[in-house]
mmCIF file of C-alpha atoms in Angstrom:
data_model
loop_
_atom_site.group_PDB
_atom_site.id
_atom_site.type_symbol
_atom_site.label_atom_id
_atom_site.label_comp_id
_atom_site.label_asym_id
_atom_site.label_seq_id
_atom_site.Cartn_x
_atom_site.Cartn_y
_atom_site.Cartn_z
ATOM 1 C CA MET A 1 0.005 -0.013 -0.001
ATOM 2 C CA PRO A 2 1.128 3.598 -0.510
ATOM 3 C CA THR A 3 3.055 4.693 2.541
ATOM 4 C CA SER A 4 2.653 8.152 4.035
ATOM 5 C CA THR A 5 1.931 9.843 7.319
ATOM 6 C CA LEU A 6 -1.808 9.597 7.985
ATOM 7 C CA SER A 7 -3.798 12.612 9.115
ATOM 8 C CA ASP A 8 -6.080 12.483 12.141
ATOM 9 C CA ALA A 9 -9.065 12.409 9.755
ATOM 10 C CA GLU A 10 -7.630 9.402 7.910
ATOM 11 C CA LEU A 11 -6.917 7.613 11.153
ATOM 12 C CA CYS A 12 -10.543 8.188 12.152
ATOM 13 C CA LEU A 13 -11.677 6.894 8.765
ATOM 14 C CA GLN A 14 -9.733 3.681 9.224
ATOM 15 C CA GLU A 15 -11.722 2.911 12.344
ATOM 16 C CA LYS A 16 -14.955 2.823 10.340
ATOM 17 C CA GLN A 17 -16.452 -0.357 8.927
ATOM 18 C CA LEU A 18 -17.187 0.299 5.254
ATOM 19 C CA PHE A 19 -18.276 -2.406 2.870
ATOM 20 C CA VAL A 20 -18.060 -3.070 -0.875
ATOM 21 C CA ASN A 21 -19.281 -6.028 -2.962
ATOM 22 C CA ASP A 22 -16.429 -8.288 -1.867
ATOM 23 C CA GLY A 23 -16.533 -7.470 1.839
ATOM 24 C CA ARG A 24 -15.160 -4.912 4.256
ATOM 25 C CA LEU A 25 -12.593 -2.437 2.995
ATOM 26 C CA PRO A 26 -9.403 -3.032 5.028
ATOM 27 C CA PRO A 27 -8.192 0.053 6.912
ATOM 28 C CA GLU A 28 -5.039 0.216 4.851
ATOM 29 C CA SER A 29 -7.147 0.347 1.667
ATOM 30 C CA MET A 30 -8.915 3.592 2.652
ATOM 31 C CA GLY A 31 -8.050 7.250 2.345
ATOM 32 C CA LEU A 32 -9.875 10.540 2.008
ATOM 33 C CA LEU A 33 -10.814 12.443 -1.155
ATOM 34 C CA ARG A 34 -9.184 15.848 -1.173
ATOM 35 C CA PRO A 35 -11.825 18.620 -1.038
ATOM 36 C CA THR A 36 -11.467 21.729 -3.189
ATOM 37 C CA THR A 37 -13.171 24.957 -2.128
ATOM 38 C CA LEU A 38 -14.714 27.504 -4.492
ATOM 39 C CA ASP A 39 -12.030 30.096 -3.687
ATOM 40 C CA THR A 40 -9.257 27.774 -4.915
ATOM 41 C CA PRO A 41 -7.338 29.460 -7.804
ATOM 42 C CA ILE A 42 -8.183 27.946 -11.190
ATOM 43 C CA GLU A 43 -4.555 27.029 -11.871
ATOM 44 C CA GLU A 44 -4.471 24.975 -8.663
ATOM 45 C CA ILE A 45 -7.759 23.291 -9.672
ATOM 46 C CA LYS A 46 -6.266 22.364 -13.055
ATOM 47 C CA ARG A 47 -3.161 20.990 -11.349
ATOM 48 C CA ARG A 48 -5.187 18.812 -8.983
ATOM 49 C CA TYR A 49 -7.397 17.496 -11.817
ATOM 50 C CA ASN A 50 -4.341 16.637 -13.979
ATOM 51 C CA GLU A 51 -2.361 15.030 -11.169
ATOM 52 C CA ASP A 52 -5.082 13.260 -9.238
ATOM 53 C CA GLY A 53 -7.517 12.456 -12.062
ATOM 54 C CA TYR A 54 -10.353 14.149 -10.133
ATOM 55 C CA VAL A 55 -11.285 17.340 -8.356
ATOM 56 C CA PHE A 56 -13.866 17.223 -5.553
ATOM 57 C CA VAL A 57 -15.535 20.644 -5.402
ATOM 58 C CA LYS A 58 -17.519 21.620 -2.312
ATOM 59 C CA GLY A 59 -20.757 23.493 -2.718
ATOM 60 C CA LEU A 60 -20.543 24.272 -6.427
ATOM 61 C CA VAL A 61 -24.292 24.004 -7.120
ATOM 62 C CA PRO A 62 -26.792 25.704 -4.812
ATOM 63 C CA ARG A 63 -28.044 23.134 -2.316
ATOM 64 C CA ASN A 64 -31.708 23.934 -2.960
ATOM 65 C CA ASP A 65 -31.325 23.231 -6.659
ATOM 66 C CA ILE A 66 -30.040 19.720 -5.915
ATOM 67 C CA LEU A 67 -32.718 19.029 -3.324
ATOM 68 C CA GLN A 68 -35.430 20.102 -5.720
ATOM 69 C CA ALA A 69 -34.250 17.408 -8.170
ATOM 70 C CA ARG A 70 -34.207 14.837 -5.318
ATOM 71 C CA ARG A 71 -37.742 15.753 -4.285
ATOM 72 C CA LYS A 72 -39.056 15.516 -7.878
ATOM 73 C CA TYR A 73 -37.413 12.147 -8.405
ATOM 74 C CA PHE A 74 -38.977 10.514 -5.402
ATOM 75 C CA GLU A 75 -42.333 12.156 -6.048
ATOM 76 C CA LEU A 76 -42.187 10.406 -9.486
ATOM 77 C CA LEU A 77 -41.345 7.074 -7.862
ATOM 78 C CA ALA A 78 -43.967 7.341 -5.125
ATOM 79 C CA PRO A 79 -46.469 4.935 -6.814
ATOM 80 C CA THR A 80 -44.031 2.079 -6.138
ATOM 81 C CA ASN A 81 -44.238 2.627 -2.354
ATOM 82 C CA VAL A 82 -40.466 2.694 -2.241
ATOM 83 C CA LEU A 83 -40.550 5.400 0.462
ATOM 84 C CA LYS A 84 -41.185 4.892 4.142
ATOM 85 C CA PRO A 85 -44.759 5.970 5.029
ATOM 86 C CA GLY A 86 -44.949 9.327 6.724
ATOM 87 C CA THR A 87 -41.650 10.625 5.345
ATOM 88 C CA LYS A 88 -41.059 13.411 2.807
ATOM 89 C CA PRO A 89 -39.988 12.618 -0.755
ATOM 90 C CA VAL A 90 -36.898 14.845 -0.433
ATOM 91 C CA GLU A 91 -35.724 12.711 2.430
ATOM 92 C CA GLY A 92 -35.739 9.566 0.250
ATOM 93 C CA ILE A 93 -36.093 7.126 3.170
ATOM 94 C CA PHE A 94 -36.436 3.504 1.996
ATOM 95 C CA ASN A 95 -39.560 1.586 3.015
ATOM 96 C CA THR A 96 -38.032 -1.462 4.745
ATOM 97 C CA ALA A 97 -41.349 -3.278 4.540
ATOM 98 C CA GLN A 98 -40.549 -3.686 0.814
ATOM 99 C CA ASP A 99 -38.146 -6.223 -0.713
ATOM 100 C CA LYS A 100 -35.090 -4.206 -1.732
ATOM 101 C CA LEU A 101 -34.499 -6.570 -4.693
ATOM 102 C CA ASN A 102 -37.494 -5.039 -6.416
ATOM 103 C CA PHE A 103 -35.576 -1.764 -6.587
ATOM 104 C CA PRO A 104 -32.184 -2.556 -8.226
ATOM 105 C CA GLY A 105 -29.823 0.243 -9.177
ATOM 106 C CA ILE A 106 -29.734 1.042 -12.885
ATOM 107 C CA GLY A 107 -26.376 0.007 -14.385
ATOM 108 C CA ALA A 108 -25.071 -1.596 -11.221
ATOM 109 C CA GLY A 109 -24.645 -4.979 -12.920
ATOM 110 C CA VAL A 110 -27.069 -6.811 -10.637
ATOM 111 C CA ALA A 111 -27.623 -10.390 -11.876
ATOM 112 C CA ASN A 112 -31.157 -11.228 -12.975
ATOM 113 C CA SER A 113 -32.382 -7.660 -12.488
ATOM 114 C CA THR A 114 -33.788 -7.452 -16.027
ATOM 115 C CA ASP A 115 -36.068 -9.865 -17.917
ATOM 116 C CA GLU A 116 -35.666 -11.191 -21.469
ATOM 117 C CA HIS A 117 -37.071 -7.920 -22.801
ATOM 118 C CA GLY A 118 -34.588 -5.730 -20.843
ATOM 119 C CA ARG A 119 -37.250 -4.514 -18.367
ATOM 120 C CA THR A 120 -36.393 -4.274 -14.677
ATOM 121 C CA THR A 121 -37.578 -7.301 -12.741
ATOM 122 C CA GLY A 122 -37.410 -8.754 -9.237
ATOM 123 C CA PRO A 123 -39.255 -10.968 -6.756
ATOM 124 C CA ASP A 124 -42.395 -8.982 -7.692
ATOM 125 C CA PRO A 125 -41.977 -8.488 -11.481
ATOM 126 C CA ASP A 126 -44.849 -5.999 -11.779
ATOM 127 C CA LEU A 127 -43.560 -3.780 -8.961
ATOM 128 C CA ALA A 128 -39.963 -3.966 -10.114
ATOM 129 C CA GLY A 129 -41.052 -3.278 -13.698
ATOM 130 C CA LEU A 130 -42.973 -0.154 -12.632
ATOM 131 C CA PHE A 131 -40.005 1.017 -10.571
ATOM 132 C CA GLY A 132 -37.615 0.575 -13.516
ATOM 133 C CA ASP A 133 -39.985 2.278 -15.908
ATOM 134 C CA LEU A 134 -40.359 5.334 -13.663
ATOM 135 C CA ALA A 135 -36.639 5.485 -12.930
ATOM 136 C CA LEU A 136 -35.967 5.639 -16.638
ATOM 137 C CA GLN A 137 -38.734 8.166 -17.208
ATOM 138 C CA ALA A 138 -37.031 10.498 -14.761
ATOM 139 C CA HIS A 139 -34.275 11.052 -17.375
ATOM 140 C CA SER A 140 -36.757 12.816 -19.673
ATOM 141 C CA GLU A 141 -38.337 15.090 -17.068
ATOM 142 C CA ASP A 142 -37.550 18.799 -17.365
ATOM 143 C CA TRP A 143 -36.461 19.132 -13.751
ATOM 144 C CA TYR A 144 -33.704 16.659 -14.595
ATOM 145 C CA LYS A 145 -32.711 17.059 -18.236
ATOM 146 C CA GLU A 146 -32.991 20.829 -18.273
ATOM 147 C CA ASP A 147 -32.715 22.189 -14.756
ATOM 148 C CA LEU A 148 -30.055 19.843 -13.408
ATOM 149 C CA CYS A 149 -28.182 18.487 -16.432
ATOM 150 C CA ARG A 150 -27.861 21.973 -17.949
ATOM 151 C CA HIS A 151 -27.124 23.785 -14.685
ATOM 152 C CA PRO A 152 -24.958 26.787 -15.505
ATOM 153 C CA ALA A 153 -22.698 26.245 -12.498
ATOM 154 C CA LEU A 154 -21.552 22.905 -13.930
ATOM 155 C CA GLN A 155 -21.081 24.111 -17.461
ATOM 156 C CA GLU A 156 -19.141 27.224 -16.401
ATOM 157 C CA PHE A 157 -16.845 25.286 -14.110
ATOM 158 C CA VAL A 158 -15.889 22.751 -16.775
ATOM 159 C CA ALA A 159 -15.377 25.538 -19.364
ATOM 160 C CA LYS A 160 -12.917 27.298 -17.038
ATOM 161 C CA MET A 161 -11.107 24.194 -15.751
ATOM 162 C CA THR A 162 -10.520 22.740 -19.197
ATOM 163 C CA GLY A 163 -10.085 25.987 -21.127
ATOM 164 C CA TRP A 164 -12.710 24.848 -23.646
ATOM 165 C CA GLY A 165 -14.758 27.982 -23.182
ATOM 166 C CA ASP A 166 -17.734 28.212 -25.531
ATOM 167 C CA ASN A 167 -16.846 24.808 -27.032
ATOM 168 C CA THR A 168 -17.891 23.077 -23.792
ATOM 169 C CA LEU A 169 -20.791 20.788 -24.524
ATOM 170 C CA GLY A 170 -22.813 18.774 -22.037
ATOM 171 C CA ILE A 171 -23.856 15.592 -23.852
ATOM 172 C CA ARG A 172 -27.434 14.435 -23.587
ATOM 173 C CA ARG A 173 -26.903 10.824 -22.532
ATOM 174 C CA THR A 174 -26.734 10.629 -18.736
ATOM 175 C CA LEU A 175 -27.397 8.102 -16.022
ATOM 176 C CA LEU A 176 -29.429 8.570 -12.803
ATOM 177 C CA ARG A 177 -28.468 5.916 -10.325
ATOM 178 C CA ASN A 178 -30.243 4.958 -7.101
ATOM 179 C CA ASN A 179 -28.744 2.695 -4.530
ATOM 180 C CA MET A 180 -31.114 1.188 -1.996
ATOM 181 C CA PRO A 181 -29.745 0.291 1.484
ATOM 182 C CA GLY A 182 -28.090 -3.077 1.328
ATOM 183 C CA ASN A 183 -28.275 -3.604 -2.420
ATOM 184 C CA LYS A 184 -25.284 -4.421 -4.602
ATOM 185 C CA ALA A 185 -22.931 -1.510 -5.177
ATOM 186 C CA ILE A 186 -21.349 -0.275 -8.396
ATOM 187 C CA GLY A 187 -18.321 -2.288 -9.488
ATOM 188 C CA VAL A 188 -14.876 -1.072 -10.496
ATOM 189 C CA HIS A 189 -14.690 0.781 -13.819
ATOM 190 C CA TYR A 190 -13.484 3.855 -15.640
ATOM 191 C CA ASP A 191 -15.606 5.845 -18.102
ATOM 192 C CA GLN A 192 -13.448 5.646 -21.238
ATOM 193 C CA ILE A 193 -14.597 2.010 -21.521
ATOM 194 C CA PHE A 194 -18.066 3.289 -22.497
ATOM 195 C CA LEU A 195 -17.052 6.182 -24.784
ATOM 196 C CA ARG A 196 -14.318 4.816 -27.010
ATOM 197 C CA HIS A 197 -15.617 6.315 -30.239
ATOM 198 C CA GLY A 198 -14.125 9.724 -29.447
ATOM 199 C CA GLU A 199 -11.160 11.353 -27.808
ATOM 200 C CA ASP A 200 -10.414 10.539 -24.193
ATOM 201 C CA THR A 201 -10.478 14.116 -23.008
ATOM 202 C CA PHE A 202 -14.126 14.225 -21.846
ATOM 203 C CA VAL A 203 -14.935 15.218 -18.254
ATOM 204 C CA THR A 204 -17.444 13.374 -16.081
ATOM 205 C CA ALA A 205 -19.294 15.336 -13.379
ATOM 206 C CA TRP A 206 -20.635 13.029 -10.654
ATOM 207 C CA VAL A 207 -23.463 14.802 -8.888
ATOM 208 C CA PRO A 208 -24.695 13.484 -5.511
ATOM 209 C CA ILE A 209 -28.402 14.282 -5.418
ATOM 210 C CA GLY A 210 -28.718 14.765 -1.696
ATOM 211 C CA ASP A 211 -26.465 14.301 1.319
ATOM 212 C CA ILE A 212 -24.626 10.963 1.452
ATOM 213 C CA LYS A 213 -22.938 9.726 4.620
ATOM 214 C CA ILE A 214 -19.567 8.114 4.252
ATOM 215 C CA ASP A 215 -21.239 4.689 4.621
ATOM 216 C CA GLY A 216 -24.214 5.692 2.410
ATOM 217 C CA GLY A 217 -23.038 4.298 -0.928
ATOM 218 C CA GLY A 218 -21.204 7.239 -2.396
ATOM 219 C CA LEU A 219 -18.575 6.986 -5.134
ATOM 220 C CA ILE A 220 -15.022 5.977 -4.171
ATOM 221 C CA TYR A 221 -11.939 6.659 -6.290
ATOM 222 C CA LEU A 222 -8.779 4.621 -6.591
ATOM 223 C CA GLU A 223 -5.757 6.627 -5.607
ATOM 224 C CA LYS A 224 -3.751 7.582 -8.694
ATOM 225 C CA GLY A 225 -1.531 4.803 -10.054
ATOM 226 C CA LYS A 226 2.232 4.776 -10.291
ATOM 227 C CA LEU A 227 2.721 2.507 -13.290
ATOM 228 C CA SER A 228 3.631 4.835 -16.148
ATOM 229 C CA LEU A 229 4.609 8.346 -17.221
ATOM 230 C CA ILE A 230 1.396 9.179 -19.187
ATOM 231 C CA PRO A 231 0.721 12.864 -18.353
ATOM 232 C CA SER A 232 -2.659 14.233 -17.325
ATOM 233 C CA ARG A 233 -4.305 10.867 -16.899
ATOM 234 C CA HIS A 234 -5.271 8.510 -14.092
ATOM 235 C CA LEU A 235 -2.218 6.408 -14.822
ATOM 236 C CA LEU A 236 -3.458 2.880 -13.922
ATOM 237 C CA GLY A 237 -6.701 3.340 -15.877
ATOM 238 C CA ALA A 238 -4.793 4.528 -18.954
ATOM 239 C CA GLU A 239 -2.483 1.538 -18.828
ATOM 240 C CA ILE A 240 -5.357 -0.930 -18.401
ATOM 241 C CA GLU A 241 -7.081 0.628 -21.423
ATOM 242 C CA ALA A 242 -3.889 0.329 -23.479
ATOM 243 C CA ASP A 243 -3.575 -3.327 -22.474
ATOM 244 C CA PHE A 244 -7.224 -4.019 -23.382
ATOM 245 C CA THR A 245 -6.728 -2.501 -26.792
ATOM 246 C CA LYS A 246 -3.523 -4.482 -27.364
ATOM 247 C CA LEU A 247 -5.172 -7.772 -26.356
ATOM 248 C CA ALA A 248 -8.196 -7.059 -28.575
ATOM 249 C CA ARG A 249 -5.993 -6.417 -31.617
ATOM 250 C CA GLU A 250 -3.894 -9.478 -30.969
ATOM 251 C CA ALA A 251 -7.131 -11.504 -30.741
ATOM 252 C CA GLY A 252 -8.052 -10.227 -34.195
ATOM 253 C CA LEU A 253 -11.125 -8.312 -33.124
ATOM 254 C CA PRO A 254 -12.465 -5.840 -35.713
ATOM 255 C CA GLU A 255 -12.067 -2.156 -34.787
ATOM 256 C CA GLU A 256 -15.756 -1.741 -33.979
ATOM 257 C CA GLU A 257 -15.596 -4.659 -31.529
ATOM 258 C CA ILE A 258 -12.474 -3.224 -29.914
ATOM 259 C CA LYS A 259 -14.371 -0.037 -29.116
ATOM 260 C CA ASN A 260 -17.232 -2.037 -27.609
ATOM 261 C CA ALA A 261 -17.335 -1.779 -23.800
ATOM 262 C CA TYR A 262 -18.597 -5.322 -23.646
ATOM 263 C CA ASN A 263 -16.117 -7.082 -25.908
ATOM 264 C CA GLN A 264 -14.636 -10.470 -25.012
ATOM 265 C CA ASN A 265 -11.761 -8.882 -23.024
ATOM 266 C CA MET A 266 -14.169 -7.052 -20.695
ATOM 267 C CA MET A 267 -16.262 -8.301 -17.775
ATOM 268 C CA ASN A 268 -20.043 -8.268 -18.029
ATOM 269 C CA GLY A 269 -21.246 -4.681 -17.920
ATOM 270 C CA GLY A 270 -17.870 -3.243 -18.886
ATOM 271 C CA LEU A 271 -16.495 -3.606 -15.362
ATOM 272 C CA LEU A 272 -12.839 -4.155 -14.443
ATOM 273 C CA SER A 273 -13.936 -6.022 -11.343
ATOM 274 C CA THR A 274 -17.001 -6.494 -9.163
ATOM 275 C CA GLY A 275 -14.815 -6.378 -6.007
ATOM 276 C CA PRO A 276 -13.149 -3.111 -5.049
ATOM 277 C CA ALA A 277 -11.372 -4.545 -1.995
ATOM 278 C CA GLY A 278 -9.568 -7.201 -4.058
ATOM 279 C CA PHE A 279 -8.866 -4.732 -6.867
ATOM 280 C CA ALA A 280 -7.086 -2.315 -4.513
ATOM 281 C CA LYS A 281 -5.017 -5.147 -2.996
ATOM 282 C CA GLU A 282 -4.058 -6.429 -6.462
ATOM 283 C CA HIS A 283 -2.857 -3.009 -7.531
ATOM 284 C CA ASN A 284 -1.225 -2.017 -4.237
ATOM 285 C CA SER A 285 -3.432 1.036 -3.909
ATOM 286 C CA ARG A 286 -6.293 2.349 -1.806
ATOM 287 C CA TRP A 287 -9.748 3.816 -2.220
ATOM 288 C CA LEU A 288 -10.447 7.446 -1.505
ATOM 289 C CA LEU A 289 -13.755 8.146 0.191
ATOM 290 C CA THR A 290 -15.746 10.979 1.682
ATOM 291 C CA ALA A 291 -19.155 12.059 2.868
ATOM 292 C CA TYR A 292 -20.983 14.218 0.322
ATOM 293 C CA GLU A 293 -23.358 17.133 0.765
ATOM 294 C CA ALA A 294 -26.021 18.286 -1.708
ATOM 295 C CA GLY A 295 -24.203 20.776 -4.005
ATOM 296 C CA ASP A 296 -20.845 18.959 -3.946
ATOM 297 C CA ILE A 297 -19.538 17.726 -7.337
ATOM 298 C CA VAL A 298 -16.714 15.392 -8.302
ATOM 299 C CA PHE A 299 -15.185 16.001 -11.734
ATOM 300 C CA HIS A 300 -13.063 13.143 -13.023
ATOM 301 C CA ASN A 301 -11.249 12.256 -16.173
ATOM 302 C CA SER A 302 -11.862 9.376 -18.512
ATOM 303 C CA TYR A 303 -9.433 7.002 -16.809
ATOM 304 C CA ALA A 304 -10.244 7.710 -13.144
ATOM 305 C CA ILE A 305 -11.027 4.284 -11.674
ATOM 306 C CA HIS A 306 -14.047 4.394 -9.392
ATOM 307 C CA ALA A 307 -16.721 2.246 -7.745
ATOM 308 C CA SER A 308 -19.030 2.677 -4.785
ATOM 309 C CA THR A 309 -19.541 1.340 -1.277
ATOM 310 C CA ILE A 310 -22.631 -0.593 -0.262
ATOM 311 C CA ASN A 311 -25.224 1.759 1.161
ATOM 312 C CA TYR A 312 -25.477 0.940 4.857
ATOM 313 C CA ASP A 313 -26.979 4.286 5.926
ATOM 314 C CA ASP A 314 -28.299 3.830 9.458
ATOM 315 C CA GLU A 315 -31.486 5.792 8.590
ATOM 316 C CA ASN A 316 -32.097 3.875 5.362
ATOM 317 C CA VAL A 317 -31.544 6.941 3.172
ATOM 318 C CA ILE A 318 -31.586 6.029 -0.538
ATOM 319 C CA ARG A 319 -28.445 7.168 -2.299
ATOM 320 C CA LEU A 320 -29.172 9.071 -5.541
ATOM 321 C CA GLY A 321 -26.642 10.467 -7.983
ATOM 322 C CA THR A 322 -26.098 11.151 -11.653
ATOM 323 C CA ASP A 323 -23.228 11.036 -14.170
ATOM 324 C CA LEU A 324 -22.977 14.032 -16.534
ATOM 325 C CA ARG A 325 -20.352 14.250 -19.236
ATOM 326 C CA TYR A 326 -18.823 17.182 -20.999
ATOM 327 C CA VAL A 327 -16.769 17.302 -24.226
ATOM 328 C CA ASP A 328 -14.851 19.785 -26.325
ATOM 329 C CA SER A 329 -17.286 20.134 -29.238
ATOM 330 C CA SER A 330 -14.481 21.394 -31.542
ATOM 331 C CA ARG A 331 -12.767 17.969 -31.265
ATOM 332 C CA PRO A 332 -13.944 14.454 -32.149
ATOM 333 C CA TRP A 333 -16.198 13.034 -29.437
ATOM 334 C CA ASP A 334 -18.215 9.870 -29.058
ATOM 335 C CA GLU A 335 -21.481 10.622 -30.858
ATOM 336 C CA VAL A 336 -22.135 6.875 -31.289
ATOM 337 C CA ARG A 337 -22.577 6.006 -27.608
ATOM 338 C CA THR A 338 -24.050 9.348 -26.490
ATOM 339 C CA ALA A 339 -27.181 9.596 -28.557
ATOM 340 C CA PRO A 340 -30.239 10.237 -26.317
#
């Protein structure tokens, strides 16, 4: 594991019991995401993004704007009775009288969570199907696709950090993910896997839609790798991608298949691994974690390796977040995989 003097906050973190798909994260596999405040000079923000592969910005979007999206989302899902009776939609408290398996996270790679037609299913197929339909419908609601996805604070920050200016384009294809308490978490991946038909310079903005405790299923990021000298990239992710491409060409795959996130060299769902604990041990690294507040944003590059913890919030708060992506519209970008 990387060796360094641990801060008091990191020592406190290592006393916590945090879980991923393959068990508890060992203390030596955990560190803290570095926060960046709004008064940080833009040159320092650029340096952190280039060196770390991410920048975790506190309070970038007004809190009320985020909470409005959270309220609207759970109001839409209310017919499924996913929420605890007597609670407010904005709180997003899971109804523990329900079977959590009827509410799988979109894109989390949960086995048997869709039927032969691709519709969400579970122990109660009708209920799970309704939940999946409404969760997908949320992507087309104005409060999401216009008010949140096109929020000027996000667009302006990316334009300044990258230097793209007016060429900064937020692409339409996004993903709203919910994570019910106790359900399977998101596996290990990096985003370039899914957007190989364009340049690798796009920026992902991960938006927590509501407060997320450190054990509430938020995203975790692998500490930057030490395996190469590739500049301005999350080094380990870049090397893995290069290896995948090399293996695919040696296997004689056609170029279109090489760009496919689900080709024969990838795991199901385009994941590097379903188990973050084992992945960190294999690569002699650690996962960086934090608690998130509504309005916080993590911007990461195309090779930043990330996953999530299992949501074990002690109040059964449902974790909700979304992935938004930005490109330089003056350069080639993946218009194949990003159509609405």
